[in-house]
Every structure is written in C-alpha cells, then in structure tokens.
mmCIF file of C-alpha atoms in Angstrom:
data_model
loop_
_atom_site.group_PDB
_atom_site.id
_atom_site.type_symbol
_atom_site.label_atom_id
_atom_site.label_comp_id
_atom_site.label_asym_id
_atom_site.label_seq_id
_atom_site.Cartn_x
_atom_site.Cartn_y
_atom_site.Cartn_z
ATOM 1 C CA ALA A 1 2.893 -29.745 3.269
ATOM 2 C CA VAL A 2 4.271 -32.456 1.084
ATOM 3 C CA GLU A 3 2.893 -35.109 3.329
ATOM 4 C CA LEU A 4 -0.553 -33.524 3.489
ATOM 5 C CA ALA A 5 -0.795 -33.131 -0.254
ATOM 6 C CA ALA A 6 0.300 -36.740 -0.674
ATOM 7 C CA LYS A 7 -2.339 -37.925 1.741
ATOM 8 C CA ALA A 8 -5.037 -35.900 -0.005
ATOM 9 C CA ILE A 9 -3.993 -37.471 -3.414
ATOM 10 C CA GLU A 10 -4.135 -40.878 -1.701
ATOM 11 C CA LEU A 11 -7.631 -40.134 -0.532
ATOM 12 C CA ASP A 12 -8.771 -38.623 -3.859
ATOM 13 C CA GLY A 13 -6.516 -39.118 -6.869
ATOM 14 C CA GLN A 14 -8.607 -36.545 -8.824
ATOM 15 C CA ASN A 15 -8.211 -33.725 -6.299
ATOM 16 C CA ALA A 16 -6.818 -30.960 -8.590
ATOM 17 C CA LEU A 17 -5.708 -28.798 -5.688
ATOM 18 C CA ALA A 18 -3.821 -31.528 -4.028
ATOM 19 C CA LEU A 19 -2.235 -32.579 -7.235
ATOM 20 C CA ALA A 20 -1.139 -29.080 -8.145
ATOM 21 C CA THR A 21 0.097 -28.364 -4.610
ATOM 22 C CA TYR A 22 2.122 -31.517 -4.617
ATOM 23 C CA GLY A 23 3.558 -30.702 -8.068
ATOM 24 C CA HIS A 24 4.483 -27.225 -6.922
ATOM 25 C CA LEU A 25 6.252 -28.491 -3.813
ATOM 26 C CA LYS A 26 8.086 -31.181 -5.777
ATOM 27 C CA SER A 27 9.392 -28.468 -8.038
ATOM 28 C CA PHE A 28 10.149 -25.645 -5.668
ATOM 29 C CA LEU A 29 11.455 -27.553 -2.778
ATOM 30 C CA PHE A 30 13.096 -30.589 -4.433
ATOM 31 C CA HIS A 31 13.758 -29.377 -7.946
ATOM 32 C CA ASP A 32 11.951 -32.624 -9.221
ATOM 33 C CA TYR A 33 10.549 -30.878 -12.260
ATOM 34 C CA ASP A 34 9.580 -33.980 -14.213
ATOM 35 C CA SER A 35 7.483 -35.307 -11.385
ATOM 36 C CA ALA A 36 6.102 -31.862 -10.851
ATOM 37 C CA LEU A 37 4.935 -31.662 -14.507
ATOM 38 C CA THR A 38 3.246 -35.037 -14.238
ATOM 39 C CA TYR A 39 1.207 -33.905 -11.233
ATOM 40 C CA PHE A 40 0.221 -30.595 -13.055
ATOM 41 C CA ASP A 41 -0.926 -32.593 -16.079
ATOM 42 C CA ARG A 42 -2.968 -34.781 -13.770
ATOM 43 C CA ALA A 43 -4.374 -31.690 -11.999
ATOM 44 C CA LEU A 44 -5.437 -30.001 -15.182
ATOM 45 C CA ALA A 45 -6.891 -33.252 -16.574
ATOM 46 C CA ALA A 46 -8.966 -33.648 -13.394
ATOM 47 C CA CYS A 47 -10.215 -30.097 -13.425
ATOM 48 C CA PRO A 48 -9.301 -28.002 -16.511
ATOM 49 C CA ASN A 49 -11.048 -24.996 -14.904
ATOM 50 C CA HIS A 50 -9.075 -25.019 -11.724
ATOM 51 C CA SER A 51 -7.357 -21.684 -11.510
ATOM 52 C CA LEU A 52 -4.683 -22.644 -8.918
ATOM 53 C CA ALA A 53 -3.682 -25.666 -10.955
ATOM 54 C CA TRP A 54 -2.950 -23.398 -13.865
ATOM 55 C CA LEU A 55 -1.301 -20.913 -11.533
ATOM 56 C CA LEU A 56 0.846 -23.318 -9.651
ATOM 57 C CA SER A 57 2.102 -24.883 -12.886
ATOM 58 C CA SER A 58 3.516 -21.566 -14.142
ATOM 59 C CA PRO A 59 6.461 -21.237 -11.819
ATOM 60 C CA THR A 60 7.747 -24.724 -12.711
ATOM 61 C CA LEU A 61 7.499 -23.875 -16.400
ATOM 62 C CA SER A 62 9.513 -20.656 -15.648
ATOM 63 C CA TYR A 63 12.070 -22.717 -13.804
ATOM 64 C CA ILE A 64 12.745 -25.124 -16.590
ATOM 65 C CA GLY A 65 12.977 -22.636 -19.446
ATOM 66 C CA ARG A 66 9.449 -22.800 -20.833
ATOM 67 C CA ALA A 67 8.637 -19.198 -20.004
ATOM 68 C CA GLU A 68 6.158 -18.423 -22.755
ATOM 69 C CA GLN A 69 4.108 -21.380 -21.688
ATOM 70 C CA ALA A 70 4.490 -20.203 -18.021
ATOM 71 C CA ILE A 71 3.047 -16.794 -19.020
ATOM 72 C CA ARG A 72 0.073 -18.549 -20.750
ATOM 73 C CA HIS A 73 -0.611 -20.701 -17.693
ATOM 74 C CA ALA A 74 -0.569 -17.673 -15.418
ATOM 75 C CA GLU A 75 -2.695 -15.681 -17.688
ATOM 76 C CA GLN A 76 -5.306 -18.546 -17.953
ATOM 77 C CA ALA A 77 -5.272 -18.757 -14.073
ATOM 78 C CA LEU A 78 -6.027 -15.035 -13.911
ATOM 79 C CA ARG A 79 -8.865 -15.389 -16.486
ATOM 80 C CA LEU A 80 -10.396 -18.102 -14.477
ATOM 81 C CA SER A 81 -10.190 -16.224 -11.209
ATOM 82 C CA PRO A 82 -10.013 -12.448 -11.928
ATOM 83 C CA LEU A 83 -11.329 -11.494 -8.421
ATOM 84 C CA ASP A 84 -9.308 -13.962 -6.384
ATOM 85 C CA ARG A 85 -8.581 -12.807 -2.775
ATOM 86 C CA SER A 86 -4.995 -13.770 -3.414
ATOM 87 C CA LEU A 87 -4.766 -11.772 -6.579
ATOM 88 C CA PHE A 88 -1.263 -10.535 -5.505
ATOM 89 C CA TYR A 89 -0.056 -14.130 -5.929
ATOM 90 C CA TYR A 90 -1.230 -14.356 -9.480
ATOM 91 C CA PHE A 91 0.570 -11.028 -10.321
ATOM 92 C CA ASP A 92 3.690 -12.227 -8.567
ATOM 93 C CA ILE A 93 3.758 -15.409 -10.636
ATOM 94 C CA LEU A 94 3.082 -13.405 -13.786
ATOM 95 C CA SER A 95 6.119 -11.275 -12.827
ATOM 96 C CA LEU A 96 8.226 -14.360 -12.388
ATOM 97 C CA ALA A 97 7.153 -15.803 -15.709
ATOM 98 C CA HIS A 98 7.939 -12.480 -17.537
ATOM 99 C CA TYR A 99 11.316 -12.308 -15.787
ATOM 100 C CA ALA A 100 12.127 -15.826 -16.955
ATOM 101 C CA ALA A 101 11.108 -14.814 -20.432
ATOM 102 C CA GLY A 102 13.330 -11.882 -20.377
ATOM 103 C CA ASN A 103 10.370 -9.456 -20.572
ATOM 104 C CA TYR A 104 11.848 -7.342 -17.750
ATOM 105 C CA GLU A 105 9.476 -4.356 -18.187
ATOM 106 C CA GLU A 106 6.458 -6.620 -18.037
ATOM 107 C CA ALA A 107 7.971 -8.354 -14.992
ATOM 108 C CA VAL A 108 8.260 -4.956 -13.371
ATOM 109 C CA LYS A 109 4.682 -4.073 -14.249
ATOM 110 C CA TRP A 110 3.236 -7.280 -12.699
ATOM 111 C CA GLY A 111 5.633 -7.171 -9.650
ATOM 112 C CA ARG A 112 4.454 -3.702 -8.830
ATOM 113 C CA MET A 113 0.876 -4.780 -9.228
ATOM 114 C CA GLY A 114 1.517 -7.656 -6.802
ATOM 115 C CA ALA A 115 3.224 -5.248 -4.375
ATOM 116 C CA ASN A 116 0.264 -2.846 -4.613
ATOM 117 C CA GLU A 117 -2.194 -5.767 -3.801
ATOM 118 C CA ASN A 118 -0.236 -7.020 -0.825
ATOM 119 C CA PRO A 119 2.881 -5.020 0.246
ATOM 120 C CA ARG A 120 3.590 -7.516 3.101
ATOM 121 C CA HIS A 121 4.245 -10.290 0.783
ATOM 122 C CA ALA A 122 8.066 -10.407 0.414
ATOM 123 C CA ALA A 123 8.495 -13.122 -2.338
ATOM 124 C CA HIS A 124 7.708 -10.685 -5.196
ATOM 125 C CA LEU A 125 10.430 -8.385 -4.143
ATOM 126 C CA ARG A 126 13.185 -10.778 -5.279
ATOM 127 C CA TYR A 127 11.861 -10.826 -8.874
ATOM 128 C CA LEU A 128 10.995 -7.107 -8.775
ATOM 129 C CA ALA A 129 14.551 -6.143 -7.697
ATOM 130 C CA ALA A 130 16.095 -8.393 -10.345
ATOM 131 C CA SER A 131 13.710 -7.088 -13.014
ATOM 132 C CA TYR A 132 14.497 -3.451 -12.091
ATOM 133 C CA ALA A 133 18.227 -4.210 -12.259
ATOM 134 C CA ALA A 134 17.713 -5.889 -15.604
ATOM 135 C CA VAL A 135 16.222 -2.707 -17.093
ATOM 136 C CA ASP A 136 18.932 -0.445 -15.453
ATOM 137 C CA ARG A 137 16.556 1.085 -12.955
ATOM 138 C CA LEU A 138 19.017 0.534 -10.153
ATOM 139 C CA ASP A 139 17.599 2.941 -7.615
ATOM 140 C CA GLU A 140 14.285 1.122 -7.702
ATOM 141 C CA ALA A 141 16.126 -2.195 -7.585
ATOM 142 C CA GLN A 142 17.789 -1.019 -4.372
ATOM 143 C CA ASP A 143 14.464 0.071 -2.982
ATOM 144 C CA ALA A 144 12.962 -3.387 -3.669
ATOM 145 C CA ALA A 145 16.002 -5.079 -2.128
ATOM 146 C CA ARG A 146 15.762 -2.837 0.914
ATOM 147 C CA GLY A 147 12.092 -3.751 1.188
ATOM 148 C CA LEU A 148 12.948 -7.383 1.081
ATOM 149 C CA MET A 149 15.691 -6.969 3.720
ATOM 150 C CA ALA A 150 13.282 -5.014 5.992
ATOM 151 C CA MET A 151 10.895 -7.958 5.908
ATOM 152 C CA HIS A 152 13.506 -10.616 6.026
ATOM 153 C CA PRO A 153 16.674 -9.236 7.503
ATOM 154 C CA ASP A 154 18.376 -12.748 7.449
ATOM 155 C CA PHE A 155 17.817 -13.159 3.614
ATOM 156 C CA ARG A 156 21.113 -13.602 1.789
ATOM 157 C CA LEU A 157 21.131 -14.106 -1.908
ATOM 158 C CA SER A 158 24.068 -16.607 -1.653
ATOM 159 C CA VAL A 159 22.003 -18.712 0.722
ATOM 160 C CA PHE A 160 18.951 -18.547 -1.448
ATOM 161 C CA GLU A 161 20.970 -19.353 -4.625
ATOM 162 C CA ARG A 162 22.469 -22.444 -2.873
ATOM 163 C CA THR A 163 19.296 -23.695 -1.101
ATOM 164 C CA LEU A 164 16.041 -22.440 -2.680
ATOM 165 C CA GLN A 165 16.786 -20.971 -6.043
ATOM 166 C CA PRO A 166 14.539 -22.992 -8.183
ATOM 167 C CA PHE A 167 15.671 -22.317 -11.735
ATOM 168 C CA ARG A 168 17.230 -25.284 -13.537
ATOM 169 C CA ASN A 169 19.298 -22.709 -15.441
ATOM 170 C CA LEU A 170 19.462 -19.187 -14.354
ATOM 171 C CA PRO A 171 17.791 -16.807 -16.948
#
C-alpha cells in the first residue's frame, strides 16, 4: 500500500487521496508522524473538501496528543460525507479521537455507532473495550474484548502494544 500510494503521488502530486493514504500509512505503520502531517497538509491543500483526507488525518492527530484537533478533523470529514458507504469507519475514528481526548463516554457512543454500522469490523472493538473500561463499565468492556477475540483469536494486547500501537504517548 505504501508503494502504491507513493507511486500515485509520483504520477500526480496533487492527488489528495494518495497523499492522505500515504500520510496515514507513514503514521500508523512507521510512526513517522512528522512526515504524515506534511502529507496531510498537502492533501488538504490540494482538495480542502476531500472527506477522506480530513478523516485519515484524525488518527495521527490522536496519536500525537492533538486530540481536540483530531475530533474537529473527523467531524469535518463526517460533515463532508454524511452518507458515506463506509460510515462505520468515520464513527470508529471519532471514537478513537474522543478516547484520545479522554472523552470516554463520547468514545463509547461513537464506538457503538461504528459497531452498529459494521459489526464485522474488529478495529473499533479495541477502543470500545478501552473506553468502556475507562468509565468502569467492565462487563461491556469484557463483551467488546470477547468480540475482538472471536474475530481475531490470535490478537494479543502485548503484541499490539509492541508492534502496532500507534500512540506516541499512551493516553
């Protein structure tokens, strides 16, 4: 995916989707947040109304401690594409941004909305379980964790934390 996004940028340096995708991958996979922010800035300059550019920038802002800005970016994405076929993804990212901001009840609300839109998408369950736990709703946190384990029986928090956990500093 990184190579394809880089190739798309090489072919068209104003391709907002390629720029935002590349930025997201640089952030999530490689934890290269500074480069990611540069690509998001370029994507939004190239097309200020590109909902996915706004949306994909939100997780990186969450990861680096700029959660209020992450919420605004995700909300802007949702305003630009309120009927998107992948609406669950918008809700999941809003859940992540609210989790990073410490707004755990809001994180639960958006996580549940994401789960309702697409119950087979497992990523939201990580933040939903953590958000439930943060508001001391432990039975629901365990249900979310069981759902995650049912979809990904090999998931281990210790491995996720060591290899994919994208936060610069844990919230």
